mmCIF file of C-alpha atoms and ligand atoms in Angstrom:
data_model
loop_
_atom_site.group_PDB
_atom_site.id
_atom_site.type_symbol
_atom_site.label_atom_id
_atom_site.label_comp_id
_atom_site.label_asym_id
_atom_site.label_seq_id
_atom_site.Cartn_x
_atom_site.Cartn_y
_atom_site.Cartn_z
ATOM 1 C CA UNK A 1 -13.990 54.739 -9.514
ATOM 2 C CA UNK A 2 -17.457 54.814 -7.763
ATOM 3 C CA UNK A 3 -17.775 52.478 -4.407
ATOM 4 C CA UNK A 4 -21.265 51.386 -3.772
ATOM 5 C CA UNK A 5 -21.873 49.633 -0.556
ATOM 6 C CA UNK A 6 -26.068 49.635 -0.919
ATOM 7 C CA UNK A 7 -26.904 46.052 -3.023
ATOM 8 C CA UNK A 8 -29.945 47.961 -4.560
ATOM 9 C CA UNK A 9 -28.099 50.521 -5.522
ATOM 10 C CA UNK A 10 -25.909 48.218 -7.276
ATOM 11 C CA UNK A 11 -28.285 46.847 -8.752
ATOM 12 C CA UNK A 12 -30.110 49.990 -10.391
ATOM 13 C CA UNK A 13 -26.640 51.062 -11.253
ATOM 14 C CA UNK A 14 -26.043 47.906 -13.399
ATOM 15 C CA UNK A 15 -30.087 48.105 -15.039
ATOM 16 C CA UNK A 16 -29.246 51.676 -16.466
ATOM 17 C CA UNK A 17 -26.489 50.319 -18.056
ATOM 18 C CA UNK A 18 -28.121 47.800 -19.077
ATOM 19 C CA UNK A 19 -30.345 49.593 -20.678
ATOM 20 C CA UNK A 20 -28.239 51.378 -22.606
ATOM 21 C CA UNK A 21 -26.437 48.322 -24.067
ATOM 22 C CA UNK A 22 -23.298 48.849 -21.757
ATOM 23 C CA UNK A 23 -21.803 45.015 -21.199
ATOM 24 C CA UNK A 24 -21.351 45.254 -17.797
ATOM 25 C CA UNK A 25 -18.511 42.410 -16.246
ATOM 26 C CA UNK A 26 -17.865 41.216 -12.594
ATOM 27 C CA UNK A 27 -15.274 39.407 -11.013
ATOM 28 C CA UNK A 28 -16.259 38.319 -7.265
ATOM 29 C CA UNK A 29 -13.496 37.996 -4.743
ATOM 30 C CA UNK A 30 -13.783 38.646 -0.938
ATOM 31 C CA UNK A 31 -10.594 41.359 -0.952
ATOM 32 C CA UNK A 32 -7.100 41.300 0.235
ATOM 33 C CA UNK A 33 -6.480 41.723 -3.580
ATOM 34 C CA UNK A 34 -3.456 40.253 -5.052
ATOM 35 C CA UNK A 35 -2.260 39.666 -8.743
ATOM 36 C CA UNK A 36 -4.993 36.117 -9.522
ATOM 37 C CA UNK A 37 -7.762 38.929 -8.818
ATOM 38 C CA UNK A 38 -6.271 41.804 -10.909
ATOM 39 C CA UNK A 39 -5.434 39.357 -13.299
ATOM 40 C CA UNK A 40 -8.935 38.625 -13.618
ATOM 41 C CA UNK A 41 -9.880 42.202 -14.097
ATOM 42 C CA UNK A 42 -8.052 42.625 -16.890
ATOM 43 C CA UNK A 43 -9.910 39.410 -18.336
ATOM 44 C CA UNK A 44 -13.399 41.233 -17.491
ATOM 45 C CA UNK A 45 -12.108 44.651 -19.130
ATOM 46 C CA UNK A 46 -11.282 43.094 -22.486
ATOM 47 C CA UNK A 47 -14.676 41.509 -22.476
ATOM 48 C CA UNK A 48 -17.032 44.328 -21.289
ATOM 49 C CA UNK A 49 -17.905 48.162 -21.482
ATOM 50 C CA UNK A 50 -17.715 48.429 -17.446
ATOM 51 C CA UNK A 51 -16.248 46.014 -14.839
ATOM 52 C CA UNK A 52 -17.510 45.560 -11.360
ATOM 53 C CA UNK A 53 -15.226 44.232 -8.628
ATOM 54 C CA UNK A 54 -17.075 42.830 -5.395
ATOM 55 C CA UNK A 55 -15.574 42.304 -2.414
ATOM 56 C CA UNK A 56 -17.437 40.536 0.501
ATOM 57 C CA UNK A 57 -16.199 37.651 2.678
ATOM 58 C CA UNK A 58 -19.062 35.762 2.411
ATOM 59 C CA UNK A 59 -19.483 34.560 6.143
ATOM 60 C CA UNK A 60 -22.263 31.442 4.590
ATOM 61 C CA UNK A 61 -19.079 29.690 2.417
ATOM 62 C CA UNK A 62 -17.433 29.246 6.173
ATOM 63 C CA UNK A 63 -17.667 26.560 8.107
ATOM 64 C CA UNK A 64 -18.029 27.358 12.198
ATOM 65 C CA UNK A 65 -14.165 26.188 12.964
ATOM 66 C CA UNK A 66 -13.340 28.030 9.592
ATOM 67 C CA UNK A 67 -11.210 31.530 9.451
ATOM 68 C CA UNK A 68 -14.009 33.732 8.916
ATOM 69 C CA UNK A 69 -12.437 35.717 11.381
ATOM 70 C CA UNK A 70 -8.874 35.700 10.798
ATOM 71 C CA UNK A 71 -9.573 35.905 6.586
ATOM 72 C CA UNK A 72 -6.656 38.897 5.735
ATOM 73 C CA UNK A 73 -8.371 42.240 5.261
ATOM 74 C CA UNK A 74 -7.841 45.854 4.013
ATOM 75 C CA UNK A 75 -10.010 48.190 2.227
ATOM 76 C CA UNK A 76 -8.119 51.114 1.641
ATOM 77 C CA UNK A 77 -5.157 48.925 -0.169
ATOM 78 C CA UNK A 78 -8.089 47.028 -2.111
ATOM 79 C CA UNK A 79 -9.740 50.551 -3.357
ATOM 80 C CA UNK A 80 -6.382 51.698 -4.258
ATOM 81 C CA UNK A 81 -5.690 47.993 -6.204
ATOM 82 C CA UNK A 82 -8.929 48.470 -7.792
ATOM 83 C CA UNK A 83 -8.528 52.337 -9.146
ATOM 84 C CA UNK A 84 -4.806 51.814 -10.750
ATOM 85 C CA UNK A 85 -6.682 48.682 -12.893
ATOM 86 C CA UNK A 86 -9.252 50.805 -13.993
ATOM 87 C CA UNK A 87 -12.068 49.055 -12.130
ATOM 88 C CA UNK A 88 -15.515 51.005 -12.565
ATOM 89 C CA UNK A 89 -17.773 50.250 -9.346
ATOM 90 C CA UNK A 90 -16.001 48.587 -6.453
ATOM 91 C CA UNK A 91 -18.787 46.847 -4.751
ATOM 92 C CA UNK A 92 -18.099 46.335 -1.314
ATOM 93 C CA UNK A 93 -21.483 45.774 0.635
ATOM 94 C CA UNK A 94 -21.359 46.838 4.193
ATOM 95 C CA UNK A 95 -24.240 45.236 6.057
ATOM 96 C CA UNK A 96 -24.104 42.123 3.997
ATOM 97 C CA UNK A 97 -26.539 41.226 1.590
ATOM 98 C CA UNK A 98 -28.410 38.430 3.205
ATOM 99 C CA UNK A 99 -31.481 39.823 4.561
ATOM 100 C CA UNK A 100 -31.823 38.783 8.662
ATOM 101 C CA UNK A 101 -34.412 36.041 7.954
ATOM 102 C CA UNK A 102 -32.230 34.832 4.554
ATOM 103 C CA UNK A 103 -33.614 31.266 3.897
ATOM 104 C CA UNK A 104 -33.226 30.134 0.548
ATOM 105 C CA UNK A 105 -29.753 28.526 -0.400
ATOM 106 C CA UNK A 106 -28.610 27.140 -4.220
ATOM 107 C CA UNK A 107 -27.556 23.398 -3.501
ATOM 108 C CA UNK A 108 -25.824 21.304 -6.010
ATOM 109 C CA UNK A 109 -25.805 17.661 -5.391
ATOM 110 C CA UNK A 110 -23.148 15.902 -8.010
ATOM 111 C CA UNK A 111 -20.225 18.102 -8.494
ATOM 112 C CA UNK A 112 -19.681 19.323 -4.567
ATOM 113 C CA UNK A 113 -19.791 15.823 -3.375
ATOM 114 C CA UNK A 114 -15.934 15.512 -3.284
ATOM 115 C CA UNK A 115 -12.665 17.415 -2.722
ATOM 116 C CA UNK A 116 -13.096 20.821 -1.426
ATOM 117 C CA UNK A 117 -17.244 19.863 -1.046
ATOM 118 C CA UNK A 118 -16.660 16.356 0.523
ATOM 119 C CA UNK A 119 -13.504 18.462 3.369
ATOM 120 C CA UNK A 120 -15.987 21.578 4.318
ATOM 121 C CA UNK A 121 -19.483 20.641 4.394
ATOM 122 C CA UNK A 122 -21.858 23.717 4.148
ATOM 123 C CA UNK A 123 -19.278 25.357 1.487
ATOM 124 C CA UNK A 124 -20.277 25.673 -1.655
ATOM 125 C CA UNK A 125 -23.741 25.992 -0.627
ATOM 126 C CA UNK A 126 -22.741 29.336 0.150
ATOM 127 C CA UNK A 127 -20.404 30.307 -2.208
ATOM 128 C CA UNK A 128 -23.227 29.522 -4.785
ATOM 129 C CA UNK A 129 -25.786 30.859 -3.004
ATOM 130 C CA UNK A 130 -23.289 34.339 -2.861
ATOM 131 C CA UNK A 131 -22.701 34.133 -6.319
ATOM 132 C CA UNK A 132 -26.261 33.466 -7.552
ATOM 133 C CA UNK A 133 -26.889 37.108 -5.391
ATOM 134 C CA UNK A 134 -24.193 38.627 -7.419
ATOM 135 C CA UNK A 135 -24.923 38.176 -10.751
ATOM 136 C CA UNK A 136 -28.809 39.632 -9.748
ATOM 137 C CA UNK A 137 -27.305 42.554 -8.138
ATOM 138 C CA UNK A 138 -24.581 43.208 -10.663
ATOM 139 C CA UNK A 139 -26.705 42.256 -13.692
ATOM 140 C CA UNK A 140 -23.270 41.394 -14.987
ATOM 141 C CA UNK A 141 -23.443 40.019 -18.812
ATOM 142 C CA UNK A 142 -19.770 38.322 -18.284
ATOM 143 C CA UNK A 143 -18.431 37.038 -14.587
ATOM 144 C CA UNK A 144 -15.040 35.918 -14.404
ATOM 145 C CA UNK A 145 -13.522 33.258 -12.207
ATOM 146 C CA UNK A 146 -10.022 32.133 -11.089
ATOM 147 C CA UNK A 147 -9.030 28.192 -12.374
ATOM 148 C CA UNK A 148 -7.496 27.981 -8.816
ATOM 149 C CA UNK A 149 -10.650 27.326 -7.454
ATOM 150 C CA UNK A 150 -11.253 24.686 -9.975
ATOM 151 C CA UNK A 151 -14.310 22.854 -8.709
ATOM 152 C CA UNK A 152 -15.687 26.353 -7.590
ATOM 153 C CA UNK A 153 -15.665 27.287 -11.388
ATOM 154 C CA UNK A 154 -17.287 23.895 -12.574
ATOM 155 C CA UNK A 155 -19.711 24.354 -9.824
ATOM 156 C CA UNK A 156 -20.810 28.179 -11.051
ATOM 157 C CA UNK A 157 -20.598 26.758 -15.012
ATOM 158 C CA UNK A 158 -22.864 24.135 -14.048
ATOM 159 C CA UNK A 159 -25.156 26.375 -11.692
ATOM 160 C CA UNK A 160 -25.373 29.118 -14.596
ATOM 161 C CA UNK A 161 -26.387 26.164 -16.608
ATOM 162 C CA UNK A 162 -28.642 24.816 -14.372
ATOM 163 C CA UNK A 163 -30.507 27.812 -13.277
ATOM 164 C CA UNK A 164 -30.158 29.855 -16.568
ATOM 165 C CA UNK A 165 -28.651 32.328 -15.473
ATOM 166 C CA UNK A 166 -28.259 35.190 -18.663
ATOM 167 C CA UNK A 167 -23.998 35.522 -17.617
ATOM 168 C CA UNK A 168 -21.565 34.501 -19.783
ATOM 169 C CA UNK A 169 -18.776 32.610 -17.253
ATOM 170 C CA UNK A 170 -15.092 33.323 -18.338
ATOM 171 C CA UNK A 171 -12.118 31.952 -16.607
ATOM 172 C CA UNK A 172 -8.597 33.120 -16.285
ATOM 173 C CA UNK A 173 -5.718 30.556 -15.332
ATOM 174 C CA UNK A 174 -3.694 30.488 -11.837
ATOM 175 C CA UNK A 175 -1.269 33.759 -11.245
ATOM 176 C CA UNK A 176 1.659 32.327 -9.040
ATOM 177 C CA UNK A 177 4.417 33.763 -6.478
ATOM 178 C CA UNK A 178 7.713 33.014 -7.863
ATOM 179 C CA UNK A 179 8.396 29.971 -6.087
ATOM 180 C CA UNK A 180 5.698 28.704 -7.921
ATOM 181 C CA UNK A 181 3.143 28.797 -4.795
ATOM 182 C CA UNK A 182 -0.158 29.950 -5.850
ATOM 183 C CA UNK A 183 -1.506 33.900 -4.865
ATOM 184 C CA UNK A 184 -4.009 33.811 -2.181
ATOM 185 C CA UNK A 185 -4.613 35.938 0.247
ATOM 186 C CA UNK A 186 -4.429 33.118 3.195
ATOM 187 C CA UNK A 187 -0.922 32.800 2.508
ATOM 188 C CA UNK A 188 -0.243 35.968 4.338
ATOM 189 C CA UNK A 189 -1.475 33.653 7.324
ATOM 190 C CA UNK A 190 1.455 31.488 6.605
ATOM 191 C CA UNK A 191 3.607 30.850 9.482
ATOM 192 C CA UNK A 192 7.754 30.509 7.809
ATOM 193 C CA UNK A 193 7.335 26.605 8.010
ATOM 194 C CA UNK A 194 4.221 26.237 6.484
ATOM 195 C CA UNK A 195 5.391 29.382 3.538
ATOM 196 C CA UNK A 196 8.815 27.045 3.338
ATOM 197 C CA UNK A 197 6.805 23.903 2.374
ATOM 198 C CA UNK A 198 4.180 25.111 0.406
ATOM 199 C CA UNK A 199 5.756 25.378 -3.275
ATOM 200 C CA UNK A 200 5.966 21.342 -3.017
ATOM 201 C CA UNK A 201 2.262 21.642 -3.986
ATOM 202 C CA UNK A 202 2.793 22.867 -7.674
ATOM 203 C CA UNK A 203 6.241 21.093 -7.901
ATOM 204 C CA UNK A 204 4.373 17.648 -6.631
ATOM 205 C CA UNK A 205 1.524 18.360 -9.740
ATOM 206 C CA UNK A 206 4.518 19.341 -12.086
ATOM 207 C CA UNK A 207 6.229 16.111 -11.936
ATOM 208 C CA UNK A 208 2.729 14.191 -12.437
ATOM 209 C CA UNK A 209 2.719 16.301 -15.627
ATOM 210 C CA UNK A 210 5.850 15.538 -16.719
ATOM 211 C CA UNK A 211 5.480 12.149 -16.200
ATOM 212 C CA UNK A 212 2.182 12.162 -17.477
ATOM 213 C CA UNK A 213 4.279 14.176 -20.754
ATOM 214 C CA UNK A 214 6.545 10.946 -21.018
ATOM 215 C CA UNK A 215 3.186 8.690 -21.648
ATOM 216 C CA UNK A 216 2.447 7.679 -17.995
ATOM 217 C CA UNK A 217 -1.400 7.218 -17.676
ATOM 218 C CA UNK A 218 -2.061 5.137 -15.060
ATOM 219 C CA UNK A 219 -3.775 7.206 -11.992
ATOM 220 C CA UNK A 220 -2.039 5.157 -8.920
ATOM 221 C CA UNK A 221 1.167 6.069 -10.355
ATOM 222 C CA UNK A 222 0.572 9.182 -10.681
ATOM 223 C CA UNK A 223 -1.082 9.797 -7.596
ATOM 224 C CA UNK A 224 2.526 8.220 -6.015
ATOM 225 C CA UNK A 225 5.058 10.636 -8.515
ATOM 226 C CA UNK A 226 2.656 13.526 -6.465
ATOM 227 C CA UNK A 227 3.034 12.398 -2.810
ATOM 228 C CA UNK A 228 6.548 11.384 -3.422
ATOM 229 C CA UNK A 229 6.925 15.013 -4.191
ATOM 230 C CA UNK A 230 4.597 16.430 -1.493
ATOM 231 C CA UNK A 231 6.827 14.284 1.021
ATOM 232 C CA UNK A 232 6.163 15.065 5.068
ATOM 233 C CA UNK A 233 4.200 18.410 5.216
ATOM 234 C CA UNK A 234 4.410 19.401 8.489
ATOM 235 C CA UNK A 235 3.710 21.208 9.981
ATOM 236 C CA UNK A 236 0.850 20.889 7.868
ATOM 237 C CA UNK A 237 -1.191 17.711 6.542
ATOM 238 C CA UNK A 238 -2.375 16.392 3.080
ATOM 239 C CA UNK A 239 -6.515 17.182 3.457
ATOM 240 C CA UNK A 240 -6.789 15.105 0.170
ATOM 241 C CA UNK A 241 -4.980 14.476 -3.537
ATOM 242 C CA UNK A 242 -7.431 13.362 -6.288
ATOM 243 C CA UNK A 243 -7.266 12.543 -10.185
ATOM 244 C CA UNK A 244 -11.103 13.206 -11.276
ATOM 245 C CA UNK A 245 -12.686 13.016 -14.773
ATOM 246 C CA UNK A 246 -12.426 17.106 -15.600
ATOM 247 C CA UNK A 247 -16.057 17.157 -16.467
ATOM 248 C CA UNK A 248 -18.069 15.135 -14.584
ATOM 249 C CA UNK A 249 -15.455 15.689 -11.048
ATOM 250 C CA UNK A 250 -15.897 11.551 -10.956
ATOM 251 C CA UNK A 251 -13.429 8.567 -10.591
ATOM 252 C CA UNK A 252 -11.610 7.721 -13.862
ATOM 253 C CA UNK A 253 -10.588 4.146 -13.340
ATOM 254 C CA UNK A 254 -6.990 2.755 -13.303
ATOM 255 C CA UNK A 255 -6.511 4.796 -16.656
ATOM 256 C CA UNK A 256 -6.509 8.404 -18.132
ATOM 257 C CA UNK A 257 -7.929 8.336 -21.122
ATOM 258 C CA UNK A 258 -9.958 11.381 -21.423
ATOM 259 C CA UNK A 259 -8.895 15.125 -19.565
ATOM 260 C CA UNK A 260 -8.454 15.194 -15.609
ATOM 261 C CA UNK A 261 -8.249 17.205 -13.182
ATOM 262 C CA UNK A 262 -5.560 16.742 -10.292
ATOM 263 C CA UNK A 263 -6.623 18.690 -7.274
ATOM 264 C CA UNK A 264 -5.273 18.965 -3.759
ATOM 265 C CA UNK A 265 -5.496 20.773 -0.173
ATOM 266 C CA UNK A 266 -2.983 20.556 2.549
ATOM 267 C CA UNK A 267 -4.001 22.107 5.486
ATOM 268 C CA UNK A 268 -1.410 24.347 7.297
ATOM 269 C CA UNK A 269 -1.541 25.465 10.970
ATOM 270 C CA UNK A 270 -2.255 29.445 9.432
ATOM 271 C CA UNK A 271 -4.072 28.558 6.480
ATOM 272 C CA UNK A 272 -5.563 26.038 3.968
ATOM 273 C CA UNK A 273 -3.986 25.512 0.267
ATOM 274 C CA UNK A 274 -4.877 24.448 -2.966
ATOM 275 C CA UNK A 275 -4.113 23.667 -6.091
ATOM 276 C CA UNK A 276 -4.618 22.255 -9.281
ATOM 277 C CA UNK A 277 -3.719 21.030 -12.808
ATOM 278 C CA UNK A 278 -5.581 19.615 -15.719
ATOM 279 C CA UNK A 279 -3.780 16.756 -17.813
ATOM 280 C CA UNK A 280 -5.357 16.031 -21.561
ATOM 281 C CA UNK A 281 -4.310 12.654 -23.099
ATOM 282 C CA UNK A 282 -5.500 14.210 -26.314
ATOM 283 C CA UNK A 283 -2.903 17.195 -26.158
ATOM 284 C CA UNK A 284 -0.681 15.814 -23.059
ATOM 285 C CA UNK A 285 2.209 18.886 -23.640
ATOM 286 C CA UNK A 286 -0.638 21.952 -23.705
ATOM 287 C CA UNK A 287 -1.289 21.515 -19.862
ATOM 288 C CA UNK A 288 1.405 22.792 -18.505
ATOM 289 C CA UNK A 289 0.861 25.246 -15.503
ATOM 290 C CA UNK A 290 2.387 28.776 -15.945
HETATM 291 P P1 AMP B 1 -11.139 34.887 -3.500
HETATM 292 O O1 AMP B 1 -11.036 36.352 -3.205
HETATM 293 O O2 AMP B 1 -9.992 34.093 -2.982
HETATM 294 O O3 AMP B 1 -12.487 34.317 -3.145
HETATM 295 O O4 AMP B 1 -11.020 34.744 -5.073
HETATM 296 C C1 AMP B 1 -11.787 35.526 -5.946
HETATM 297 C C2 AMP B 1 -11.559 35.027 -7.355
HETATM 298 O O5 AMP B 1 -10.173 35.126 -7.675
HETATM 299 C C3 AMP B 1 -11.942 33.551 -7.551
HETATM 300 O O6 AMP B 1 -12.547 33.398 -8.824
HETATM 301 C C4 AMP B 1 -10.619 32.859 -7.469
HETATM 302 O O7 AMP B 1 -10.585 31.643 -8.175
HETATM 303 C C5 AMP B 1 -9.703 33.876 -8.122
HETATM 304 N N1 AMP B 1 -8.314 33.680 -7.714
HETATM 305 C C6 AMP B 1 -7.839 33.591 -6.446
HETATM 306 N N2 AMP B 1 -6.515 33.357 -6.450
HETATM 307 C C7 AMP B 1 -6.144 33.282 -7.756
HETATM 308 C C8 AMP B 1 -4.899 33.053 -8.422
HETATM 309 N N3 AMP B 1 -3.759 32.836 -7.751
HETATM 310 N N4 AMP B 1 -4.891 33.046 -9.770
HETATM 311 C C9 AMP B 1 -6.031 33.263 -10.469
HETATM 312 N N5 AMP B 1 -7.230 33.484 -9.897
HETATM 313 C C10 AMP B 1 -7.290 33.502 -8.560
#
């Protein structure tokens, strides 16, 4: 496995591919791998010739109270991660790749308005402005994206769209701990209480599902089945809970009657979590989280 740390050398590395007709595949994540990442990989491998793994923490997609800082880190486990899956360049760019006068950002103005766009202002500004530098560094012909970031992935679909960018975007579905809490790597910031309480976030969206299953469809009563669930967090807090039209990320009424998406973030003392399902009145049993 080759490590490039120089962005134009990435990006010369990708063009000979290129020109060779290699398909070349990424799958951005900012390290401290875990299983959602690998899993991810192996979604990128069965799609393209080579895969590229990057790994920057992007310090533009955090806000100035965020945990920039404190965000889990370790190279020489990553590298190791990477090599057993059979990644081919592990892109890890050491100085960055914003030049020091950087001052062009990608903005999108409909789908970032609410959940994790409405609770950290400034973020997705840079997580698309990060990912719009990755696919023209890594030239990548497929990029693959976790559906635990699930307004993240909308927002790159509709900013490949958008902007035209020549990538294919794939995505692969949520890995879990077996308690059912989702892999990240903040949850290594998890102090015991928080760790204790967080499976109630997939159990809280499981019982919307199942009663959503048994033919419930109206949103306020679905939105009560979750906090009933979620109960007292603390020592953390409920940041928000919302049922939006999967699509368009909009309000869907009093009634489901095309696909949501239920999506929510409790902040912990250590460490901010979220999750997510989708629920299809047209096939209400093939939602079911894994
Ligand atoms: P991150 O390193 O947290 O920025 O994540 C990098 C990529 O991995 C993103 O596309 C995430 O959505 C994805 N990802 C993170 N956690 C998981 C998970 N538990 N399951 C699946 N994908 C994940």
């Amino acid at each position: 496995m080759k490590v490039i740390r120089d962005p134009h050398e990435m990006q010369e590395w990708s063009a000979e591919r290129r020109r060779r007709g290699i398909r070349v595949g990424v799958v951005p994540t900012m390290g401290y791998l875990h299983e959602g990442h690998l899993s991810l990989v192996r979604l990128a491998k069965a799609e393209s010739d080579v895969v590229i793994l990057t790994l920057f923490v992007n310090p533009t997609q955090f806000g100035p109270h965020e945990d920039l800082e404190r965000y889990p880190r370790d190279f020489e486990r990553d590298r190791a991660l990477c090599e057993a899956e059979g990644v081919d360049v592990l892109f890890a760019p050491s100085t960055g790749v914003y030049a020091g006068d950087h001052s062009v950002y990608v903005v999108e103005e409909v789908l970032s308005a609410r959940l994790c766009g409405a609770s950290r202002p400034g973020h997705f500004r840079g997580v698309l402005t990060v990912v719009a530098k990755l696919f023209n560094l890594t030239l990548a012909d497929v990029a693959v994206f976790g559906e635990k970031d699930a307004q993240q992935l909308r927002l790159i679909r509709r900013m490949t769209r958008d902007l035209n960018f020549p990538v294919r975007i794939l995505s692969g579905p949520i890995v879990r701990e077996a308690d059912g809490v989702a892999m990240s790597s903040r949850n290594r910031n998890l102090d015991a209480a928080s760790r204790a309480a967080a499976p109630r976030l997939q159990a809280s969206l499981r019982a919307a599902e199942r009663a959503f299953e048994r033919g419930e469809r109206n949103v306020q009563a679905l939105r009560a089945e979750i906090l009933d669930v979620l109960g007292d967090l603390s020592p953390g807090e409920l940041d928000y809970l919302e049922i939006l039209d999967d699509q368009s990320l909009s309000e869907v009424g009093d009634l489901i009657r095309a696909p949501v998406l239920v999506a929510l973030a409790v902040r912990f003392p250590g460490a901010r979590l979220i999750d997510n399902i989708t629920l299809n009145p047209e096939a209400p049993h093939a939602t079911r989280p894994q």
